[in-house]
Short mmCIF file of C-alpha atoms and ligand atoms in Angstrom, two decimals:
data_model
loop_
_atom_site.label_atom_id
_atom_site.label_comp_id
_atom_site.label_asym_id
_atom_site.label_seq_id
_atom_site.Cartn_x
_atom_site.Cartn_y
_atom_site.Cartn_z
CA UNK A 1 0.00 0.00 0.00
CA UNK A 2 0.91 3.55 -0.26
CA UNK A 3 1.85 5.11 2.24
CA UNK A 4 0.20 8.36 3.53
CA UNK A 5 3.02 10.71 3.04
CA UNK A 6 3.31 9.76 -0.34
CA UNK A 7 -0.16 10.91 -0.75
CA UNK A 8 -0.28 13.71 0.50
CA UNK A 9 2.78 14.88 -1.21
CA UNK A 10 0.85 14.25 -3.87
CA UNK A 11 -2.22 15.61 -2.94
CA UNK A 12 -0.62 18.82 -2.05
CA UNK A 13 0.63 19.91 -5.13
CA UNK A 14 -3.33 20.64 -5.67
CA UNK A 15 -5.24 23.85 -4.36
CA UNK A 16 -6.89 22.94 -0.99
CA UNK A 17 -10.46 22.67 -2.09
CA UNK A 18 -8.99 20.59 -5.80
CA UNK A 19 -7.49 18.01 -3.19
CA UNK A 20 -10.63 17.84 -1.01
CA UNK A 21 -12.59 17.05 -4.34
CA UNK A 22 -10.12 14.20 -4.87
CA UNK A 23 -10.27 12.79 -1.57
CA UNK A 24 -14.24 13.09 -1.73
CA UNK A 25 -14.04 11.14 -5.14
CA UNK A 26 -11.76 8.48 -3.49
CA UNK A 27 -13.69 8.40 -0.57
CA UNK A 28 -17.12 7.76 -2.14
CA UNK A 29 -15.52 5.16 -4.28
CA UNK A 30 -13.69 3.23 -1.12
CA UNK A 31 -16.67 1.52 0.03
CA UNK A 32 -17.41 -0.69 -3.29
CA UNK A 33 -14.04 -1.29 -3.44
CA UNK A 34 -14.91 -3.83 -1.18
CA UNK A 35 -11.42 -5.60 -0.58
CA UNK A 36 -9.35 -2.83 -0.20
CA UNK A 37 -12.20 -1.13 2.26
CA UNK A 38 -12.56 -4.24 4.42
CA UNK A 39 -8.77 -4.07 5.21
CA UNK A 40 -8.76 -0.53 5.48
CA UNK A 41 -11.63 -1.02 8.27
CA UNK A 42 -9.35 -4.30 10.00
CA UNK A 43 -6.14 -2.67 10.08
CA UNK A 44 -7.76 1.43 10.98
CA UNK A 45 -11.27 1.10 13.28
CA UNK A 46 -10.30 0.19 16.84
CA UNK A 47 -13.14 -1.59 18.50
CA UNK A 48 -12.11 -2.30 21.64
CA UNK A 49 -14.39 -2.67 25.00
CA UNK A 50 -12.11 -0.65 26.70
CA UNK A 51 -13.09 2.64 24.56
CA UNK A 52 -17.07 1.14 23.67
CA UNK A 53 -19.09 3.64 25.65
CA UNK A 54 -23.35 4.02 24.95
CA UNK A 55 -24.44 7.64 24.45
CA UNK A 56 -26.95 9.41 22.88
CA UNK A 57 -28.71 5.87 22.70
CA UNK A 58 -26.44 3.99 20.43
CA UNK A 59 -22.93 2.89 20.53
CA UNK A 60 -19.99 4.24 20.27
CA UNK A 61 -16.85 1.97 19.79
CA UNK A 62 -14.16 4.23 19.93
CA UNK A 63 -14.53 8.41 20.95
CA UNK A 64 -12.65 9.98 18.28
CA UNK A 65 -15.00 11.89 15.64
CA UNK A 66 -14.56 13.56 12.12
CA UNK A 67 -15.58 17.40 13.37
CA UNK A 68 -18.02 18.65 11.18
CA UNK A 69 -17.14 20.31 7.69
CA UNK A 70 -15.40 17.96 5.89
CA UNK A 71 -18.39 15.64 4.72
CA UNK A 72 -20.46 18.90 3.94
CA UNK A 73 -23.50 16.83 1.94
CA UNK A 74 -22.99 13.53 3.63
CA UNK A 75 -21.55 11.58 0.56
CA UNK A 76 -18.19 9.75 2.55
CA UNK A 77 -19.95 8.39 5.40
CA UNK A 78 -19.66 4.82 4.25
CA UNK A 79 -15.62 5.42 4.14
CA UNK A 80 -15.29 6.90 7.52
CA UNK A 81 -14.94 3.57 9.41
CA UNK A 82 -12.00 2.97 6.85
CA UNK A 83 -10.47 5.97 7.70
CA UNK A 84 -10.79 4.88 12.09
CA UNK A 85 -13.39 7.12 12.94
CA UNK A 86 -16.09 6.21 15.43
CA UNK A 87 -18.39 8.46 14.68
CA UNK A 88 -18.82 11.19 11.81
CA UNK A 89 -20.68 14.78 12.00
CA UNK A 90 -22.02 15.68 8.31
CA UNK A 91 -22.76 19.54 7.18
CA UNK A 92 -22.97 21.82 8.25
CA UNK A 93 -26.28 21.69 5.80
CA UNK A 94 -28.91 25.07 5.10
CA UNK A 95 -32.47 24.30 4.49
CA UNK A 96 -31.47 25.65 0.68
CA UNK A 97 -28.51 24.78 -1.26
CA UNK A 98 -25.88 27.56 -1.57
CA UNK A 99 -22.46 28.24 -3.14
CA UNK A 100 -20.33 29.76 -0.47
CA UNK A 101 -17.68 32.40 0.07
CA UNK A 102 -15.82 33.77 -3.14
CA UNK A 103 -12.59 32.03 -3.86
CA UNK A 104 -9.68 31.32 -2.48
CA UNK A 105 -11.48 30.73 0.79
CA UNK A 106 -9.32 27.53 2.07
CA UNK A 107 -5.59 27.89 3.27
CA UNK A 108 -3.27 24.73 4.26
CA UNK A 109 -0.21 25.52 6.47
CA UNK A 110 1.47 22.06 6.51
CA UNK A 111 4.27 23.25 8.70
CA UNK A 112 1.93 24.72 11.41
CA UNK A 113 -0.04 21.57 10.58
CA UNK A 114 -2.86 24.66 10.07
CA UNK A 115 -5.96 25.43 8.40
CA UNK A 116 -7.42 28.66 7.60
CA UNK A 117 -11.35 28.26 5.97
CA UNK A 118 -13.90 30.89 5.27
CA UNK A 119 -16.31 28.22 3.07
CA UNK A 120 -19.41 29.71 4.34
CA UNK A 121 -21.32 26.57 4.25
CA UNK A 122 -21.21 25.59 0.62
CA UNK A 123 -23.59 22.61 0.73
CA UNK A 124 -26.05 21.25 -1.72
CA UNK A 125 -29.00 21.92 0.79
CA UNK A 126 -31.30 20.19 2.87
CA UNK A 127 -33.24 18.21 0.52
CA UNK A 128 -29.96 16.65 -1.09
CA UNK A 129 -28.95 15.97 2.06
CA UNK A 130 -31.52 14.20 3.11
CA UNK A 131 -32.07 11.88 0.06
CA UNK A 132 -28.02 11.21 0.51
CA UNK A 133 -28.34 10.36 4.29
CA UNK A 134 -31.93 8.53 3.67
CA UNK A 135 -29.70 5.98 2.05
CA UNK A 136 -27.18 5.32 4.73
CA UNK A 137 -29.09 5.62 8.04
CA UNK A 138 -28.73 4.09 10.53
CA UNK A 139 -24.95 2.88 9.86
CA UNK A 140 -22.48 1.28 11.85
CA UNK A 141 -21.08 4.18 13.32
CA UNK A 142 -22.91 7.17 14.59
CA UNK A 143 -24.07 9.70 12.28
CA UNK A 144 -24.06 13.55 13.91
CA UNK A 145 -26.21 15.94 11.59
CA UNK A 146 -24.61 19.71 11.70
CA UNK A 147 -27.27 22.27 11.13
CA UNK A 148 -26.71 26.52 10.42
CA UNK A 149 -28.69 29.24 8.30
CA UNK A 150 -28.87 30.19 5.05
CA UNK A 151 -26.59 32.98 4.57
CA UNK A 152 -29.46 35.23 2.93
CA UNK A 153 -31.88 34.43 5.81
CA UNK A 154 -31.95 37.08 8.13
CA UNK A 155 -30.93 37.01 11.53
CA UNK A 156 -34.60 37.47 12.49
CA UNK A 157 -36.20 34.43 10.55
CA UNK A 158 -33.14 32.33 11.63
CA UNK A 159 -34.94 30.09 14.00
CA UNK A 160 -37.24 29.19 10.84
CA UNK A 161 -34.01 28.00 8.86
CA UNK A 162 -32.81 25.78 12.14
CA UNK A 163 -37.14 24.88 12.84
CA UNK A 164 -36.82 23.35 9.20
CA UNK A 165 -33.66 21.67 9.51
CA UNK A 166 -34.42 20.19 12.88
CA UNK A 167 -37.64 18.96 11.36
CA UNK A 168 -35.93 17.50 8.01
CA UNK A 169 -32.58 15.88 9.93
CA UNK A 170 -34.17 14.60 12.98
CA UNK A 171 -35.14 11.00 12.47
CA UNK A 172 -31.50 10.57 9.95
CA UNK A 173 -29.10 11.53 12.49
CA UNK A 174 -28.39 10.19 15.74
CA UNK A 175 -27.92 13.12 16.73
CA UNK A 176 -28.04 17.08 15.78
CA UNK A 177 -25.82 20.03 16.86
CA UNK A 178 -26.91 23.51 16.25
CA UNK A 179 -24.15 25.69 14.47
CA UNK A 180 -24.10 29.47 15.37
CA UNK A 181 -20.59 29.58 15.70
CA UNK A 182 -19.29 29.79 12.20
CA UNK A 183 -17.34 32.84 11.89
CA UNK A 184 -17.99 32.45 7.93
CA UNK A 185 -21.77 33.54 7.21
CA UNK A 186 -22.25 37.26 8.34
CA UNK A 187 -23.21 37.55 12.18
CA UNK A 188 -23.79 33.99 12.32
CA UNK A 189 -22.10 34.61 15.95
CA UNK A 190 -24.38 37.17 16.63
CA UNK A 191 -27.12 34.18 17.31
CA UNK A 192 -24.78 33.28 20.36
CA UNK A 193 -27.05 35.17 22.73
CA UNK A 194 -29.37 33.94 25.53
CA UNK A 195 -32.49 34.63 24.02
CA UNK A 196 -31.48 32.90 20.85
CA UNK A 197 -30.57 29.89 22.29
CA UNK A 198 -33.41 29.91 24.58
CA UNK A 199 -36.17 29.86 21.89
CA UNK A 200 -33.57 27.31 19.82
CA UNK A 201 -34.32 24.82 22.17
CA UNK A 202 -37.17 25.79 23.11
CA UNK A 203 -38.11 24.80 19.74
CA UNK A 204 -35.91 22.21 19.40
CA UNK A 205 -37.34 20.13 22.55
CA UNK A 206 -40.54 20.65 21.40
CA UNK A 207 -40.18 18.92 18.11
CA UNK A 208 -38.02 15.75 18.83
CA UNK A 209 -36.62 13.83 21.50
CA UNK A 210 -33.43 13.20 19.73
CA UNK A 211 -30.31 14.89 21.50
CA UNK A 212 -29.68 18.36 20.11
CA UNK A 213 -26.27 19.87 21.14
CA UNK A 214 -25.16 23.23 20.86
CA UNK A 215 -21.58 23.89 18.75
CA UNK A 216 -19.40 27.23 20.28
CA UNK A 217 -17.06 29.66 19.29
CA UNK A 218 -13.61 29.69 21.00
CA UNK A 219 -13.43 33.79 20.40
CA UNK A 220 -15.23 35.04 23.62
CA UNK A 221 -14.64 35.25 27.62
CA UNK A 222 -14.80 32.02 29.54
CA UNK A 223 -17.21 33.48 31.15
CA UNK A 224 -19.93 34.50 28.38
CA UNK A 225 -19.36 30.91 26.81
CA UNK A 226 -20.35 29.25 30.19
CA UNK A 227 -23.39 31.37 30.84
CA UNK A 228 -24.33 30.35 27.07
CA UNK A 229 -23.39 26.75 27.37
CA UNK A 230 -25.84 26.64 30.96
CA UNK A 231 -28.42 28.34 29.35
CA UNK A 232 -28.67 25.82 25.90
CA UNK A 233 -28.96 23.05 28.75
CA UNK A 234 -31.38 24.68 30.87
CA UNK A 235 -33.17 24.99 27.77
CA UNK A 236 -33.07 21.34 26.70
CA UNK A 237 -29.54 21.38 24.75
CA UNK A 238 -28.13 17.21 25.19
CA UNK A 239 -24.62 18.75 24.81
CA UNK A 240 -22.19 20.94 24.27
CA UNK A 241 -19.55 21.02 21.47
CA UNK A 242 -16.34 23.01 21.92
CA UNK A 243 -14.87 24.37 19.70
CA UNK A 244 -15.55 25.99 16.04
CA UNK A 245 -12.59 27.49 14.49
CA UNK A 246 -10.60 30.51 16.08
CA UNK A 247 -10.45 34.04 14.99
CA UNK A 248 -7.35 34.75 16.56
CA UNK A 249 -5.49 35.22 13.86
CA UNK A 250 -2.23 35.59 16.16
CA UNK A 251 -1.83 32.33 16.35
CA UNK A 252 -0.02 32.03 12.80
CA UNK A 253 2.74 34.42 11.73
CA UNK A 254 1.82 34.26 7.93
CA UNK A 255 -1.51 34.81 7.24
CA UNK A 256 -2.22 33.89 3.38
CA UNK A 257 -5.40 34.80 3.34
CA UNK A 258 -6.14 38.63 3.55
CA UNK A 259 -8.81 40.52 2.31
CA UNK A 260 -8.82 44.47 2.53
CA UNK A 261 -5.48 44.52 4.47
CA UNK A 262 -6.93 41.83 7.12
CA UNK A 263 -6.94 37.99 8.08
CA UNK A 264 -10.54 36.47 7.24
CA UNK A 265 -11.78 33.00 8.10
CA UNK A 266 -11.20 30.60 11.05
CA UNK A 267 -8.02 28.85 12.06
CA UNK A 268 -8.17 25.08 13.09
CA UNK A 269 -5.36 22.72 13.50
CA UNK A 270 -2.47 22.24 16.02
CA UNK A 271 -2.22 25.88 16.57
CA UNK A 272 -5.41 26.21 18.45
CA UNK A 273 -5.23 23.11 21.02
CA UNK A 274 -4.62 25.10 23.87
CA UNK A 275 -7.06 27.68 22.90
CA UNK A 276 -9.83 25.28 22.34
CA UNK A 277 -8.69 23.36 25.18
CA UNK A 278 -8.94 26.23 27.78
CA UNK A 279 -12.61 27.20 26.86
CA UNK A 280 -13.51 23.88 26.63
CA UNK A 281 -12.34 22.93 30.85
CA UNK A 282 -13.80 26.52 31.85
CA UNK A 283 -16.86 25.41 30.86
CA UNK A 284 -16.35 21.16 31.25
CA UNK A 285 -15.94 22.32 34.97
CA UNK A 286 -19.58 23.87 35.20
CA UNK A 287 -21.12 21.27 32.76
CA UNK A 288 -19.38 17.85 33.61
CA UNK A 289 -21.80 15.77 34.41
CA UNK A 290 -24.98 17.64 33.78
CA UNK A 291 -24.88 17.50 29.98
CA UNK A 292 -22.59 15.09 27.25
CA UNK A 293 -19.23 17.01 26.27
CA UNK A 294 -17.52 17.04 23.25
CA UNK A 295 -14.16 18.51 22.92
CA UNK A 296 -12.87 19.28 19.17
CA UNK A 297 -9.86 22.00 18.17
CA UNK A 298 -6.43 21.01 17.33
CA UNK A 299 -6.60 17.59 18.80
CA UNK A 300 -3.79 15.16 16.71
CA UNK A 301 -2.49 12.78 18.79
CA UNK A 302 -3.83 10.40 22.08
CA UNK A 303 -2.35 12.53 24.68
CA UNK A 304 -4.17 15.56 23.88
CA UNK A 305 -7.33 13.52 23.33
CA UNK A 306 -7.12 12.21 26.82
CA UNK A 307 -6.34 15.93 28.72
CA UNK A 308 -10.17 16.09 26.70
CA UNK A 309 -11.39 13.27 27.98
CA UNK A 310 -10.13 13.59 31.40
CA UNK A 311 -11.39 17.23 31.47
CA UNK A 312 -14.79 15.42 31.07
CA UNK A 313 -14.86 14.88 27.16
CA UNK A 314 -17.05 11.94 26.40
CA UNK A 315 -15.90 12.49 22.90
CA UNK A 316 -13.53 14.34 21.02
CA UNK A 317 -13.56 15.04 17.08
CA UNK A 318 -10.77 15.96 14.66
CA UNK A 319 -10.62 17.72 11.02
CA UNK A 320 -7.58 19.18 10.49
CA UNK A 321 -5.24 16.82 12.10
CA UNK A 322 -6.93 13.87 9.42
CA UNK A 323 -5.71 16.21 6.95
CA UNK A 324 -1.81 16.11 8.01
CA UNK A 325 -2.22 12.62 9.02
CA UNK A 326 -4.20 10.46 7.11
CA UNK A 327 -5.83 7.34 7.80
CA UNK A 328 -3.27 5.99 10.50
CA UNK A 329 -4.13 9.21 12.86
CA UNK A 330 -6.93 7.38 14.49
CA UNK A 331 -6.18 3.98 15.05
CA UNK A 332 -2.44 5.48 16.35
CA UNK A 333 -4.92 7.57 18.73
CA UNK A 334 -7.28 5.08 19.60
CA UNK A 335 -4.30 2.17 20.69
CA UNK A 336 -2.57 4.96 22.42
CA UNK A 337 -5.70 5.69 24.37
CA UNK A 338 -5.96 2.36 25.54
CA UNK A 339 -2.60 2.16 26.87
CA UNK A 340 -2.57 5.39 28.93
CA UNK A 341 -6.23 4.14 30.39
CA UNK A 342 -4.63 1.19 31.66
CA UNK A 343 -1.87 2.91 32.82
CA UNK A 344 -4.19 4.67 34.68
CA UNK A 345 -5.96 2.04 36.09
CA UNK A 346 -9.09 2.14 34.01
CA UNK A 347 -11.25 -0.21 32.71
CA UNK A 348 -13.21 1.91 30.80
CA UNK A 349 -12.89 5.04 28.73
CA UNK A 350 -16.03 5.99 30.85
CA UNK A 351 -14.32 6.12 34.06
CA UNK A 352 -11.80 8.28 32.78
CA UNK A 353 -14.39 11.03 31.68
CA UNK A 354 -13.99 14.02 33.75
CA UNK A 355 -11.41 12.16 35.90
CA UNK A 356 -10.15 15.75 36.96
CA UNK A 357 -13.19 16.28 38.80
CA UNK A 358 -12.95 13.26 41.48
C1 LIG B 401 -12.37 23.47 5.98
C2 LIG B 401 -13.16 23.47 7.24
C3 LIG B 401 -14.55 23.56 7.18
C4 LIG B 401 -15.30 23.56 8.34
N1 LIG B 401 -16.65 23.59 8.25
C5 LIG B 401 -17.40 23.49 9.39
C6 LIG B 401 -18.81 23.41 9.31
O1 LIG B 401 -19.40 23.43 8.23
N2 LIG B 401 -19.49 23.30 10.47
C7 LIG B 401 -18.87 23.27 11.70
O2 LIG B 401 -19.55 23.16 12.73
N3 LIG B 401 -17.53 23.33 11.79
C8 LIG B 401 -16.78 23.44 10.67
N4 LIG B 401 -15.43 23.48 10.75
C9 LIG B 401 -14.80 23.47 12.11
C10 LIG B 401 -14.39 22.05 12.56
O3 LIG B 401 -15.48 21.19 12.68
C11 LIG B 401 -13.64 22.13 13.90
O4 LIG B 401 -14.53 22.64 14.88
C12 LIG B 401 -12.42 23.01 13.84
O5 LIG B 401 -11.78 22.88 12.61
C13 LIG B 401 -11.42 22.69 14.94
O6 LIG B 401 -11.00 21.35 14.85
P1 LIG B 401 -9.64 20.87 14.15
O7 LIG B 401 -8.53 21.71 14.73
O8 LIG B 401 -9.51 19.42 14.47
O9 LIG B 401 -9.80 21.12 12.69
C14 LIG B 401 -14.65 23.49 9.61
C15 LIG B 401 -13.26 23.42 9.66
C16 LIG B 401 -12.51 23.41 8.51
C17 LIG B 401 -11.00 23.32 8.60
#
């Protein structure tokens, strides 16, 4: 077999979004390929009772997630098993289809092991969605179903776009996380206000039973983002995922992307771990153990994974780390995570979950 770095050698000689078209070609293909995608599976998805945990009423055989945004329309979630992953978030979808941010809106920074995106939620649109999820659901891994507004909706009629979308991805997913943390589609962030997410899952609640968490920004006090986070579970919210990408753009020395003499976008990747990690224990230490947290920024290897877990992470997710690492990143994780549990003294990932706390 090839090896990874050969690949993405390869792979990037291409423009960011030319390579992720590739690897979405490849990746819809892997599955009926079905030799090649049964060892793939064998030698990459650890399922091991040490790290099989039940949540959100189904199974989950190993915590380590593809964060939301690289299977935008839900067409490589037959592969992700293949690629280690225990679970998958698709979308973020609108309730129409819509094209995005102009171009050049994605940035690789393979020394920083970096991403900067401004997509804007370029996604086919609800309805495609749907029919591509209708045909997969439920799977062998857990499907998460990430849900945001139209960028032409306005702000006021945005609980119509996520009322829709809730309505449309509720019995497909196993479970649904509201985005309003996208720094890409115009005050987006805006919606990251009490009364928002009161009448959010207000609405939410009222329409299905499946778990609805609520996705947050890293870019705002410790404070504010706990206050938020208590409120989306006092309203109903299942969970809480932390984080979206960063706005701190002085995290990375040479910005390539720059529009009217300033950065644009989010940054994800190794550059934002602590970041993402010290919003996500500020508010892990309110939430731990009233709600289901999931921890996702800059996460790449099994130690970093496990200062999640321990800070009371039941899962984690990665995107950008997949990117500089390939299929081996989450098996490497996974094994490692075993090892460092037993070291511990655990039996189970779940006793390891907000460890700090005891
Ligand atoms: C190209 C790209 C697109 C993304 N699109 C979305 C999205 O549509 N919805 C979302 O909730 N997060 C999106 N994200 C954020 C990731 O899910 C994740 O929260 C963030 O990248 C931090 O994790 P990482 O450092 O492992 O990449 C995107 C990230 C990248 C790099």
């Amino acid at each position: 077999m090839i090896s990874y770095d050969t690949v993405k050698k390869l792979m990037f000689n291409f423009e960011p979004e030319t390579a992720h078209s590739i690897a979405e070609y490849g990746l819809k293909i892997l599955p009926h390929c079905r030799m090649i995608n049964n060892y793939m599976v064998e030698k990459n998805f650890v399922n091991h009772d040490m790290l099989t945990q039940k949540l959100f009423n189904t199974t989950f055989h190993n915590p380590i997630g593809l964060g939301a945004g690289f299977d935008k329309n839900a067409t490589m979630i037959k592969a992700m098993p293949a690629m280690g992953f225990g679970y998958t978030e698709i979308g973020t979808m609108t309730p129409k289809p819509q094209a995005g941010n102009a171009k050049p809106r994605l940035f690789r920074y393979p020394e920083e092991e970096a991403i900067q995106n401004a997509m804007g939620f370029n996604n086919h649109g609800a309805y495609e969605v749907i029919g591509n999820l209708k045909k997969v659901y439920p799977y062998t891994i857990p499907i998460g179903a990430s849900i945001g507004k139209n960028k032409l909706t306005p702000e006021n009629c945005a609980l119509e776009d996520y009322e829709t979308l809730v309505r449309g991805f509720k019995d497909i997913a196993d479970y649904l996380v509201v985005n309003i943390s996208s720094p890409n589609t115009p005050n987006l962030r805006d919606l990251q206000n009490e009364e928002f997410i009161k009448a959010m899952f207000t609405m939410a609640k009222s329409i299905t039973n499946k778990p609805v968490l609520l996705k947050i920004a890293p870019d705002m006090e410790n404070e504010t983002a706990i206050e938020l986070c208590k409120t989306a579970v006092q309203y109903g919210a299942d969970g809480i995922v932390a984080t979206n990408t960063t706005q701190d753009y002085s995290l990375l020395n040479n910005i390539q992307g720059i529009k009217d003499g300033k950065p644009f976008g989010g940054l994800s990747g190794a550059i934002m771990s602590d970041k993402s990690f010290d919003i996500f224990e500020a508010i892990a230490k309110e939430l731990y153990g009233k709600t289901t947290l999931i921890s996702v920024g800059g996460i790449s290897d099994a130690k970093d994974a496990y200062r999640r877990i321990k800070a009371g992470a039941s899962l984690v997710q990665i995107l950008s780390g997949f990117i500089f690492k390939g299929p081996a990143m989450c098996k490497d994780i996974n094994n490692e995570l075993i090892e460092l549990l037993k070291a511990d003294g655990y039996e189970n990932i779940k006793d390891a979950i907000g460890a700090n706390y005891r």
